[in-house]
Coordinates of C-alpha atoms in Angstrom, one line a residue:
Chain A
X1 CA 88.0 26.0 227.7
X2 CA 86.8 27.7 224.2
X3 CA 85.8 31.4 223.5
X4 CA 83.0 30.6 220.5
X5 CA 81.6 33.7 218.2
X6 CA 78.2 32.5 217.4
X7 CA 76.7 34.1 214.4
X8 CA 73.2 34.9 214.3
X9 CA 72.4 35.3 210.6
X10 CA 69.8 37.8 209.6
X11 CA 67.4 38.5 212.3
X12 CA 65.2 36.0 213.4
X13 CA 65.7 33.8 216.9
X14 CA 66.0 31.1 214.7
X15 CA 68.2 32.0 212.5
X16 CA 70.8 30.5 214.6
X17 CA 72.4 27.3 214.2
X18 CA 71.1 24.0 215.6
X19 CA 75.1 23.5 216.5
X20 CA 75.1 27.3 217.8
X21 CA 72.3 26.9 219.7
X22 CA 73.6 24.0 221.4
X23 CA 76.8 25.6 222.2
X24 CA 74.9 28.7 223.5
X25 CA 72.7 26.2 225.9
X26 CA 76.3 24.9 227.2
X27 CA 78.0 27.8 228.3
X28 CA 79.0 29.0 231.2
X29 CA 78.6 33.1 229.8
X30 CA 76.5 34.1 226.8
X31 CA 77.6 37.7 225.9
X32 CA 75.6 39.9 223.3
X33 CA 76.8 42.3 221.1
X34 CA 74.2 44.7 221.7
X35 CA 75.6 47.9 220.0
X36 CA 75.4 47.4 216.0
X37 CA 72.6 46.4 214.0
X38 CA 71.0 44.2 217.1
X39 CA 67.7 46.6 217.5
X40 CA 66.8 46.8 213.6
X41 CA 66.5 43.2 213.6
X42 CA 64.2 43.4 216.6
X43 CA 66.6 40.5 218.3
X44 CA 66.6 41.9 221.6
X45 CA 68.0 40.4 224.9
X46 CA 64.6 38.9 226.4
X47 CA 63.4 37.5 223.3
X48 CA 66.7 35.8 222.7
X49 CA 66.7 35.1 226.1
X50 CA 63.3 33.3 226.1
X51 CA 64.5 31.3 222.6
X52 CA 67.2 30.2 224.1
X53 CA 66.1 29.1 228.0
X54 CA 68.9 31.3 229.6
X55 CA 70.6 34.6 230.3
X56 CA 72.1 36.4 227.9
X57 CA 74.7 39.5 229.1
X58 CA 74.9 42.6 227.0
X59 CA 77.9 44.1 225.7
X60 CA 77.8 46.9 224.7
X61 CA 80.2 49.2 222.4
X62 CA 82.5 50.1 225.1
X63 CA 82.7 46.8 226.9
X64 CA 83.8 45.0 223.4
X65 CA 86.1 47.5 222.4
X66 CA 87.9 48.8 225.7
X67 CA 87.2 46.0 228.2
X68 CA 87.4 42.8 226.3
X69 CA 88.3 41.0 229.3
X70 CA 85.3 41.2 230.6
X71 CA 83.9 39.1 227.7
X72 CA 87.0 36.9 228.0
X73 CA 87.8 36.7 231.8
X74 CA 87.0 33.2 232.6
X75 CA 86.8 31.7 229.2
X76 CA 90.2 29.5 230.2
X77 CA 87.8 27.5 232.5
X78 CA 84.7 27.6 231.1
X79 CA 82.9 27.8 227.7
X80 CA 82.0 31.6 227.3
X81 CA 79.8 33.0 223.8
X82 CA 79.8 35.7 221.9
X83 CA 76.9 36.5 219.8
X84 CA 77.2 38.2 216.5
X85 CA 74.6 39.4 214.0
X86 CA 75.5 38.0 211.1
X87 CA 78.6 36.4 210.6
X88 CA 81.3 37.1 213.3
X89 CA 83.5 38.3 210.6
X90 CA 81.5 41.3 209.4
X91 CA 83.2 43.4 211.6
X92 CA 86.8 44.2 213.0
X93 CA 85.7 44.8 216.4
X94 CA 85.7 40.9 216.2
X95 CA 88.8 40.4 215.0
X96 CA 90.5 42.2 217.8
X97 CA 88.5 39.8 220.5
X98 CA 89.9 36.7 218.6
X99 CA 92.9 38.7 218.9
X100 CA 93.3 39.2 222.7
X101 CA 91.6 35.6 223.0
X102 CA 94.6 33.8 221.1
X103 CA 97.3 36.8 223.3
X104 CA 95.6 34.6 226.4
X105 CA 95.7 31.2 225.1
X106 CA 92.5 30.9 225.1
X107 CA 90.9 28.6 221.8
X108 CA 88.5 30.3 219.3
X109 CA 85.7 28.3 217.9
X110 CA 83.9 30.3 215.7
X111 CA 80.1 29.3 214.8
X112 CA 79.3 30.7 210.7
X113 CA 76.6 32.0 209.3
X114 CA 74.8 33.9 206.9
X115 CA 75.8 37.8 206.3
X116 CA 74.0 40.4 204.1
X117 CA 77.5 40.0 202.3
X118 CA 77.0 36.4 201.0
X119 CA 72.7 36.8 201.5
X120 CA 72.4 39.3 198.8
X121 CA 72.9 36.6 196.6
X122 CA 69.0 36.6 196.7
X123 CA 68.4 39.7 194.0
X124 CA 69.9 37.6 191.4
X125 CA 73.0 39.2 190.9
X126 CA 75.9 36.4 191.2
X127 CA 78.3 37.4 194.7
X128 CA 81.6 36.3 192.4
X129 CA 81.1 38.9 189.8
X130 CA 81.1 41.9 192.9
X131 CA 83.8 44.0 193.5
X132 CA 84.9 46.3 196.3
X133 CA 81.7 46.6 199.4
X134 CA 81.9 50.2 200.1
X135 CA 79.6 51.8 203.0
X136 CA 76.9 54.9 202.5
X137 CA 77.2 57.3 205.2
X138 CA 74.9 59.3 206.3
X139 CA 74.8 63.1 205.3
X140 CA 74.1 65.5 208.6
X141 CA 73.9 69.1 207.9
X142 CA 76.8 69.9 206.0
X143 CA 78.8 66.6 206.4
X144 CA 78.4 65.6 203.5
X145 CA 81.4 62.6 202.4
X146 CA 81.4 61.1 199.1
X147 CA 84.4 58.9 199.1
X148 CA 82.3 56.1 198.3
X149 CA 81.6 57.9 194.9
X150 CA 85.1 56.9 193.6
X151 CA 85.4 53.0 194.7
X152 CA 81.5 52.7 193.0
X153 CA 83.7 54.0 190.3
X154 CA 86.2 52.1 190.3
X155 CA 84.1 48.9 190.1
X156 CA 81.6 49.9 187.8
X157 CA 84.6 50.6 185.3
X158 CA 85.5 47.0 185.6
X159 CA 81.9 45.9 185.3
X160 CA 81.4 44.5 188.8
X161 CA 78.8 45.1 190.8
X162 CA 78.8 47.2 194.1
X163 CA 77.2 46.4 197.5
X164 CA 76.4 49.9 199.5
X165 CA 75.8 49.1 203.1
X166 CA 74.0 52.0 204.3
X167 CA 75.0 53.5 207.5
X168 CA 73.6 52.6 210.7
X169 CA 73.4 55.2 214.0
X170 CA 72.7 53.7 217.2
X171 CA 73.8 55.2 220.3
X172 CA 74.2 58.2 219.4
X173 CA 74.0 61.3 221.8
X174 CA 73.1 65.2 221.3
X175 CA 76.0 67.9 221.6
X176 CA 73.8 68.9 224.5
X177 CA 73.1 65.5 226.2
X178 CA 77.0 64.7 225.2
X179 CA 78.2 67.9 227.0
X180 CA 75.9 67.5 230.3
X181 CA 77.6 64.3 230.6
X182 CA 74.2 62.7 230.1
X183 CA 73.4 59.2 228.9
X184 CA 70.1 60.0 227.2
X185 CA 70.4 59.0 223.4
X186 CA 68.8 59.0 220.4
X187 CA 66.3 57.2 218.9
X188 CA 68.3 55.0 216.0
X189 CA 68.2 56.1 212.6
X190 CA 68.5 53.8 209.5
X191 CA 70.0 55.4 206.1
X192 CA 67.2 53.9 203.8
X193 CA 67.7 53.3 199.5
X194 CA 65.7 56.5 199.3
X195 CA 68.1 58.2 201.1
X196 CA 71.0 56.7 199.6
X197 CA 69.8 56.8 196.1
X198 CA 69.2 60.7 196.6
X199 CA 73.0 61.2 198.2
X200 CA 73.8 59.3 195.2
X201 CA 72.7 61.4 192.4
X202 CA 73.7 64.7 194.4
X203 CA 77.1 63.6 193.9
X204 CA 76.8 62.8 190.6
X205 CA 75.4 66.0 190.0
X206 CA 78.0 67.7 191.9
X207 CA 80.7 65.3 189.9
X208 CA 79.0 66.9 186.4
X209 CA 79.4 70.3 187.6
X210 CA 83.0 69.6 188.4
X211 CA 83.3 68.7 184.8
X212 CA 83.9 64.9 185.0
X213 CA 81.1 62.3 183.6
X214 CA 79.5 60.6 186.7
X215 CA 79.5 56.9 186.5
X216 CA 75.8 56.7 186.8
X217 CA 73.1 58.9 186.0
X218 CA 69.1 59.2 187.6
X219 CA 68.3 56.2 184.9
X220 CA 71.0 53.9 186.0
X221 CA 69.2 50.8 187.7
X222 CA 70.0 49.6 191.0
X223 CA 69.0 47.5 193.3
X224 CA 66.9 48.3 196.8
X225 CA 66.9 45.3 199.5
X226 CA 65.0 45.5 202.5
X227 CA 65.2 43.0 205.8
X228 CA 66.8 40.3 203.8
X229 CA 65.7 37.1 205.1
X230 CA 62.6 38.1 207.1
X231 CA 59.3 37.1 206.0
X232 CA 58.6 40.6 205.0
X233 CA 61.8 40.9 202.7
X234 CA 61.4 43.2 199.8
X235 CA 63.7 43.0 196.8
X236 CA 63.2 46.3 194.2
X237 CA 64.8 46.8 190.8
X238 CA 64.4 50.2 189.3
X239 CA 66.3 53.3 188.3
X240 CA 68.3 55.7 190.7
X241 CA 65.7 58.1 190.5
X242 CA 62.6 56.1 191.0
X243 CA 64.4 54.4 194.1
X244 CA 65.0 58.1 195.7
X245 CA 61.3 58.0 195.6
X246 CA 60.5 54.7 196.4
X247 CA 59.8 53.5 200.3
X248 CA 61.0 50.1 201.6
X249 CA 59.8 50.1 204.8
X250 CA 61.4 49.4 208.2
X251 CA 65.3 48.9 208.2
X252 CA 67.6 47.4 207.2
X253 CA 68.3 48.2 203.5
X254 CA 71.3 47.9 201.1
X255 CA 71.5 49.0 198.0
X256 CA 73.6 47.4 195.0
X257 CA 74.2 48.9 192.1
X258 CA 75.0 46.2 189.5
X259 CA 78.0 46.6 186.8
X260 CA 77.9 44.6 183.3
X261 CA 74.8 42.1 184.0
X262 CA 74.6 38.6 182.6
X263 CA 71.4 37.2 180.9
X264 CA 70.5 35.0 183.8
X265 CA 70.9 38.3 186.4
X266 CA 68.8 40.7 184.2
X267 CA 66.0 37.8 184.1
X268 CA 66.3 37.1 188.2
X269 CA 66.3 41.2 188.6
X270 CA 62.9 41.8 185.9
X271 CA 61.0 39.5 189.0
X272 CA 61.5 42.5 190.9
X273 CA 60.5 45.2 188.9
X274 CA 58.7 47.8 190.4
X275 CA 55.6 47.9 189.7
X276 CA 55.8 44.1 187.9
Chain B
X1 CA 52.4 26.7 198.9
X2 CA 56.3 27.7 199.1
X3 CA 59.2 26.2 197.2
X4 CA 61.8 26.0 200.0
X5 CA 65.3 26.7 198.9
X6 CA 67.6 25.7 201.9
X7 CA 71.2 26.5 202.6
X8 CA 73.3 23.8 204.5
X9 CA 75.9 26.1 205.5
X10 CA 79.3 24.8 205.6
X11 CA 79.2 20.9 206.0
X12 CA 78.1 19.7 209.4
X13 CA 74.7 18.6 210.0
X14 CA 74.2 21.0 212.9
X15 CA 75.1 23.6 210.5
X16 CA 71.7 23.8 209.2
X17 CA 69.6 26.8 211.1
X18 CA 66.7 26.1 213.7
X19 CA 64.5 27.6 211.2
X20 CA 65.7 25.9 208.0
X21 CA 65.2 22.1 210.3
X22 CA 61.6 23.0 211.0
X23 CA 61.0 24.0 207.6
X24 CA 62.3 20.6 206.4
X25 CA 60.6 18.4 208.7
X26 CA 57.2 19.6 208.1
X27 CA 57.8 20.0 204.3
X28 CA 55.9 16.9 202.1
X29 CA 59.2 16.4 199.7
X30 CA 62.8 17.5 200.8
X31 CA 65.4 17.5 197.6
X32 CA 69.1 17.4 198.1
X33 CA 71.2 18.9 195.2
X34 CA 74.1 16.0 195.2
X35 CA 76.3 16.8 192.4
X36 CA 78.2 19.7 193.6
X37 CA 80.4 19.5 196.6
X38 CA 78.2 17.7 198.9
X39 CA 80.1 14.5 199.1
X40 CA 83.6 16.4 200.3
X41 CA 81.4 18.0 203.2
X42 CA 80.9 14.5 204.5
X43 CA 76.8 15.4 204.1
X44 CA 75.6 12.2 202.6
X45 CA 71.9 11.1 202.3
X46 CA 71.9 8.7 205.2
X47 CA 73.6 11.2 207.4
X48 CA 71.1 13.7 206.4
X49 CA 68.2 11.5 206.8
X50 CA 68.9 10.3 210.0
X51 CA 69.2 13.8 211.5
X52 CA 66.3 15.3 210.0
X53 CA 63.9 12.1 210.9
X54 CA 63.0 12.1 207.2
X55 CA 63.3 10.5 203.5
X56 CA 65.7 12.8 201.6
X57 CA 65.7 12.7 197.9
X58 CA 69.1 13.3 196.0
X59 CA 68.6 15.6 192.8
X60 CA 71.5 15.3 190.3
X61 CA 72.5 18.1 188.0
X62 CA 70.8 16.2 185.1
X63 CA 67.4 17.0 187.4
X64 CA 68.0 20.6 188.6
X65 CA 69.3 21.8 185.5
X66 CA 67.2 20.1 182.9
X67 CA 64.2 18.5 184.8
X68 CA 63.8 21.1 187.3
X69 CA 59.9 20.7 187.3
X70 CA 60.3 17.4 189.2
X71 CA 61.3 19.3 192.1
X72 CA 59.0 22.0 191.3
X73 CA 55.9 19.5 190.6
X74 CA 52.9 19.7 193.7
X75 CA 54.9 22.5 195.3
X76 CA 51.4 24.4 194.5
X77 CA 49.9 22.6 196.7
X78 CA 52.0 21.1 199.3
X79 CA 55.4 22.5 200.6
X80 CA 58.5 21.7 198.7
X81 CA 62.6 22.0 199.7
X82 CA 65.7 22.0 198.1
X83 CA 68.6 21.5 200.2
X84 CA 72.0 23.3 199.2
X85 CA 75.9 23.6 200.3
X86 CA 76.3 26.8 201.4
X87 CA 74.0 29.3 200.7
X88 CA 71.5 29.1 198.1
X89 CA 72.5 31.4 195.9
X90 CA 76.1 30.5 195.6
X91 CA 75.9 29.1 192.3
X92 CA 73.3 29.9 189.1
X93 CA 71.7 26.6 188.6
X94 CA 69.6 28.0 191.7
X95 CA 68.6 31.1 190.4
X96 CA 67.4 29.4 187.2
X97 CA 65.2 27.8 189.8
X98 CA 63.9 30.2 191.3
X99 CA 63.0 31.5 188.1
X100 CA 61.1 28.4 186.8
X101 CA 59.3 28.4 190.3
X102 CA 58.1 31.7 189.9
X103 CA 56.8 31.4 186.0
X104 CA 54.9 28.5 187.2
X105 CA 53.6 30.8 189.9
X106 CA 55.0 28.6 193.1
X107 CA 55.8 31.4 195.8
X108 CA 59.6 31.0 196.8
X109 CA 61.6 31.7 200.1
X110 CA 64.8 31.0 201.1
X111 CA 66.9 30.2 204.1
X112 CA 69.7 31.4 204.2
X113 CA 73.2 30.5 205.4
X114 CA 77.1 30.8 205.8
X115 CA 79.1 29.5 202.8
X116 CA 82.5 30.1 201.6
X117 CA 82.1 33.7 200.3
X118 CA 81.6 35.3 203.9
X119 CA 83.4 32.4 206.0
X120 CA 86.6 33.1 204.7
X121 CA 86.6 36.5 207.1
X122 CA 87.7 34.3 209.4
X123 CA 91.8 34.3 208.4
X124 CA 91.1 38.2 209.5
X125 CA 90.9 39.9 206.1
X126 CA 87.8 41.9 205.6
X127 CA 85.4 40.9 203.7
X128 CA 84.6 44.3 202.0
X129 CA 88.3 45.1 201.2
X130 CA 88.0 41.8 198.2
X131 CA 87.6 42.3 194.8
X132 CA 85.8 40.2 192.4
X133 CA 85.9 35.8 193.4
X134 CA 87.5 34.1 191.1
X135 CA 87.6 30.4 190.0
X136 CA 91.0 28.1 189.9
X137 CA 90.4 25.4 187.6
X138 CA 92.6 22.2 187.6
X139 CA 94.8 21.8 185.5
X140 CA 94.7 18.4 183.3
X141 CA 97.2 17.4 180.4
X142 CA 97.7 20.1 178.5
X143 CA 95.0 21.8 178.9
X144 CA 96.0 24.5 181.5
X145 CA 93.4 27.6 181.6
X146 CA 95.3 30.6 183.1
X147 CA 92.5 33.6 182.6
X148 CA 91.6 33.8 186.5
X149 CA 95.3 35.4 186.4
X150 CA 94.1 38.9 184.8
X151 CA 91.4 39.2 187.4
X152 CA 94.2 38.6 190.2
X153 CA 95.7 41.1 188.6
X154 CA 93.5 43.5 188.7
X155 CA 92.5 42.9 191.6
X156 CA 96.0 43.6 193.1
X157 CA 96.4 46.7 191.3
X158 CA 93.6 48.4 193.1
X159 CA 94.4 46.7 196.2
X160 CA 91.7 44.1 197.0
X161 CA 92.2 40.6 198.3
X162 CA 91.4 37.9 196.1
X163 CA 89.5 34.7 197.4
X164 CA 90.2 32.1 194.6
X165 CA 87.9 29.2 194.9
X166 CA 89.4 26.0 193.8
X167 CA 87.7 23.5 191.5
X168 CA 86.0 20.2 192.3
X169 CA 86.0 17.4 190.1
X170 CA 83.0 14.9 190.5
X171 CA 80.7 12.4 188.6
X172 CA 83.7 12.9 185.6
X173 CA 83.5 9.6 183.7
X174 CA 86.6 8.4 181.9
X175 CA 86.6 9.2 178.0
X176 CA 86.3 5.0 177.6
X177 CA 83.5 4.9 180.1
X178 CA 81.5 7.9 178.6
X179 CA 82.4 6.3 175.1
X180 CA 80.7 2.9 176.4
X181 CA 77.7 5.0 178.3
X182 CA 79.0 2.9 181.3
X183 CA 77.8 5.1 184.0
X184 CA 81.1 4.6 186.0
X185 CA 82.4 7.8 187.5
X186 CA 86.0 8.6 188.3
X187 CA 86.7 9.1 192.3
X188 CA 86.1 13.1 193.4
X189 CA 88.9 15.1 193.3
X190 CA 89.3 18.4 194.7
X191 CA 92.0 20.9 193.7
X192 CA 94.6 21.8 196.8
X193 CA 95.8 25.1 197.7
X194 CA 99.7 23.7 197.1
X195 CA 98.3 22.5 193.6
X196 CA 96.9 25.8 193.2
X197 CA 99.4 27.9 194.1
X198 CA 102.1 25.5 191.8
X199 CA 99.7 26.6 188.9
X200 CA 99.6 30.2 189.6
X201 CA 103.5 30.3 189.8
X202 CA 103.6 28.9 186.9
X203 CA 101.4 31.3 185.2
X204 CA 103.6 33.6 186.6
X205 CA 107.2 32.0 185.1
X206 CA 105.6 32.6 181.5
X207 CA 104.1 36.0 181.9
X208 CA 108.2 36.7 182.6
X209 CA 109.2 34.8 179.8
X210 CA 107.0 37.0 177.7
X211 CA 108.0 40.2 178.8
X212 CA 105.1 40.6 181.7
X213 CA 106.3 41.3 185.0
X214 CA 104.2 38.9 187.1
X215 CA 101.7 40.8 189.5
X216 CA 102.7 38.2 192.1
X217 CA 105.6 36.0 192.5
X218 CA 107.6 33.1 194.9
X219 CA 107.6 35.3 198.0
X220 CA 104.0 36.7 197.6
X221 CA 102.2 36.3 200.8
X222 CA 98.8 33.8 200.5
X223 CA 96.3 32.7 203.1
X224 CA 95.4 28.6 202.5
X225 CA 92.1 27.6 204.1
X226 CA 90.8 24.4 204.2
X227 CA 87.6 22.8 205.5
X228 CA 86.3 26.2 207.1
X229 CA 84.2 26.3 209.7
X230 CA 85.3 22.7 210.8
X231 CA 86.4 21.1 214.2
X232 CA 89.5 20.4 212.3
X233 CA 89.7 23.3 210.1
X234 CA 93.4 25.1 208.9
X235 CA 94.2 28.3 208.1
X236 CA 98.1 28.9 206.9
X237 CA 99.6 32.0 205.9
X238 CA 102.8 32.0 204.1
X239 CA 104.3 32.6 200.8
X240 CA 103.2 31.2 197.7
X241 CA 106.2 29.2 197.6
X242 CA 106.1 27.7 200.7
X243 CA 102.1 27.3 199.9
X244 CA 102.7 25.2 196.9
X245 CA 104.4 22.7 199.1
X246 CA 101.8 22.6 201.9
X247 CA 99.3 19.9 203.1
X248 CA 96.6 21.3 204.1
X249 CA 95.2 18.2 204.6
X250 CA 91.1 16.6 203.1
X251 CA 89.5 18.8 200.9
X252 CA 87.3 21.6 200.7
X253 CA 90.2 24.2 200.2
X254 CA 90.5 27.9 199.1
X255 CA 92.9 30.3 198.2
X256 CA 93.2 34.0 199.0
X257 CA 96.1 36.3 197.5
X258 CA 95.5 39.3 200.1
X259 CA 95.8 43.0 197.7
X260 CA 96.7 45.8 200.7
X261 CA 96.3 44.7 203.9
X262 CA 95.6 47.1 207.1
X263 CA 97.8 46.6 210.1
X264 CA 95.0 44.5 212.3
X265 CA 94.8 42.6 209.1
X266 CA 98.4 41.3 209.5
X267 CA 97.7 40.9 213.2
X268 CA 95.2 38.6 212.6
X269 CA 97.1 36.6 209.9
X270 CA 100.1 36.6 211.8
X271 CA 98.3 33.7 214.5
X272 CA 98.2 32.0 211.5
X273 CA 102.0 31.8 210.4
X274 CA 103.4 28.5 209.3
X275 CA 105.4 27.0 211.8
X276 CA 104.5 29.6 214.0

């Protein structure tokens, strides 16, 4: 029948879609991706579950990437879901599912909807005058990558504005636990604009003491966005500095910072001041 | 109490989220922005109406841009929404909104949803591999705008995808009818990807002529979309040769010129080869 990937836009159980949640209410399987950003957005399988008057299947990171089938087997007889945070597009894990589904002959339906990469819209700055989305990763004693630095660079030069997406760990297991084979993990951890805004400047600073002129400095405003879309949203514009001190709250946050601003941004960003 | 700004998503009733449908039926006014490219999504008032349970007032650009305080007006008091295409924040006239609303004091929220700017992950290219949006505006005699070209451009020098979004013509009166005031407007029209991609080859030819070598010519690969997220929607991936002689059928259509594209990238387009 039809394989649909049904987006569930920022976080809330209804979020979704009247058509999505129709389609969801239809199906033979409803599979969720349970391994990304799911838990930050507090969406988890028996609230959906309850929403949505049905059982929900999760899938987790292994299951999506290695055993597709699983999610697929079937999906020639019966209408079988997918559900995405988001928009299904934000990731490629998706595209390789819509992949193997066409490799079967099986038809895609794909139900839209928002994405922190259309949703930041919200802070004022306009999405068409963006340039490249680059992802903050998380610094862990002594890995410390800063290839983001040059693409923030490379857009700033050209006066667009940059989206960080901070980096997200769920999952993840201790050397020890890893190497006794056991599947105890870690509480999640969610780089916040603190965070980021601190990594930041230490490569800037590292960048000066190279000899090259960073692209930004500790005055250089950005933009700190926390659980976009919620109730308890919170939208901050300040400097770099003042957002390394400055605390959101609970996950998730992005961070823009904005290249050549028009009038009509500057006046949307002043609303969100700190301290205004 | 809250102005309500409300995205539609991308055309179909059902598009709307559970959320955004309970907002509107228990607001005391609902507002529909009707000058953009509501009428090509099929969303008119009636259809609107009839889903919702509800009156529906249309707002024209006249109103949102210059008498925006007739939408704002009791939203102190009573709850207030403005319906959009999209998501809210796709264009400015909703920011300068926003901003009236909060001078005046009214607390605003918004609803998120799909539009173009994430939807168009669905041809397989990532979303955070694009560079800046640009605009394709139609061509009318002699007057033929080409300065989208240099952001292509630069764009493609660094490698980025470029979603072009093409422009929508409607409520244009004729130069006798605006002459007479007659308030007679010309039927919508809606710039096609072959249309587009004849003007950007064009643009090309005379870059040549003057002594620029063209960023992109004939054989160029481009991705044509049209009415995404759809029962009938079309994706085509070709050249732009074989673009500017394409139907891709009713209107809403975009235009991407991918910049470096990763090998699942190509996977992904390649299910949507012409002829294929």
């Amino acid at each position: 029948m039809v394989f649909y990937l049904i987006g569930l836009g920022l976080g809330d159980v209804e979020d979704i879609t009247v058509k999505g949640l129709s389609i969801i209410k239809k199906c033979k399987r409803v599979h969720l991706e349970a391994y990304t950003s799911i838990l930050c957005y507090g969406l988890d399988k028996s609230k959906l579950e309850e929403f949505y008057g049905r059982e929900v299947i999760e899938a987790d990171r292994t299951v999506v990437e290695q055993n597709s089938d699983e999610i697929l087997d079937g999906a020639d007889v019966d209408d079988v879901a997918m559900l995405v945070v988001g928009d299904p597009f934000g990731a490629t894990t998706h595209t390789d599912l819509v992949l193997r589904a066409k490799e079967r002959n099986i038809p895609v339906k794909v139900v839209h909807n928002a994405s922190i990469m259309n949703a930041v819209g919200c802070c004022g700055l306009q999405l068409y005058n963006f340039g490249e989305t680059v992802s903050i990763v998380m610094w862990l004693d002594g890995w410390e990558p800063d290839s983001y630095y040059d693409k923030i660079a490379s857009n700033m030069e050209k006066g667009f504005h940059t989206l960080c997406l901070l980096d997200i760990k769920t999952k993840e297991q201790s050397v020890e636990n890893m190497m006794r084979g056991r599947k105890i993990f870690e509480p999640p951890r969610y780089l916040t604009c603190a965070e980021a805004s601190t990594q930041l400047l230490k490569i800037a600073e590292r960048k000066k003491a190279s000899g090259i002129e960073p692209v930004y400095n500790e005055s250089s405003p950005c933009v700190g966005l926390a659980r976009v879309g919620w109730d308890d949203q919170k939208i901050v514009y300040c400097s770099l500095k003042e957002m390394s001190e400055c605390d959101l709250g609970p996950p998730l946050h992005s961070l823009i910072l904005p290249g050549h601003m028009h009038p009509l941004e500057i006046d949307m960003l002043n609303t969100f001041k700190l301290n205004a």
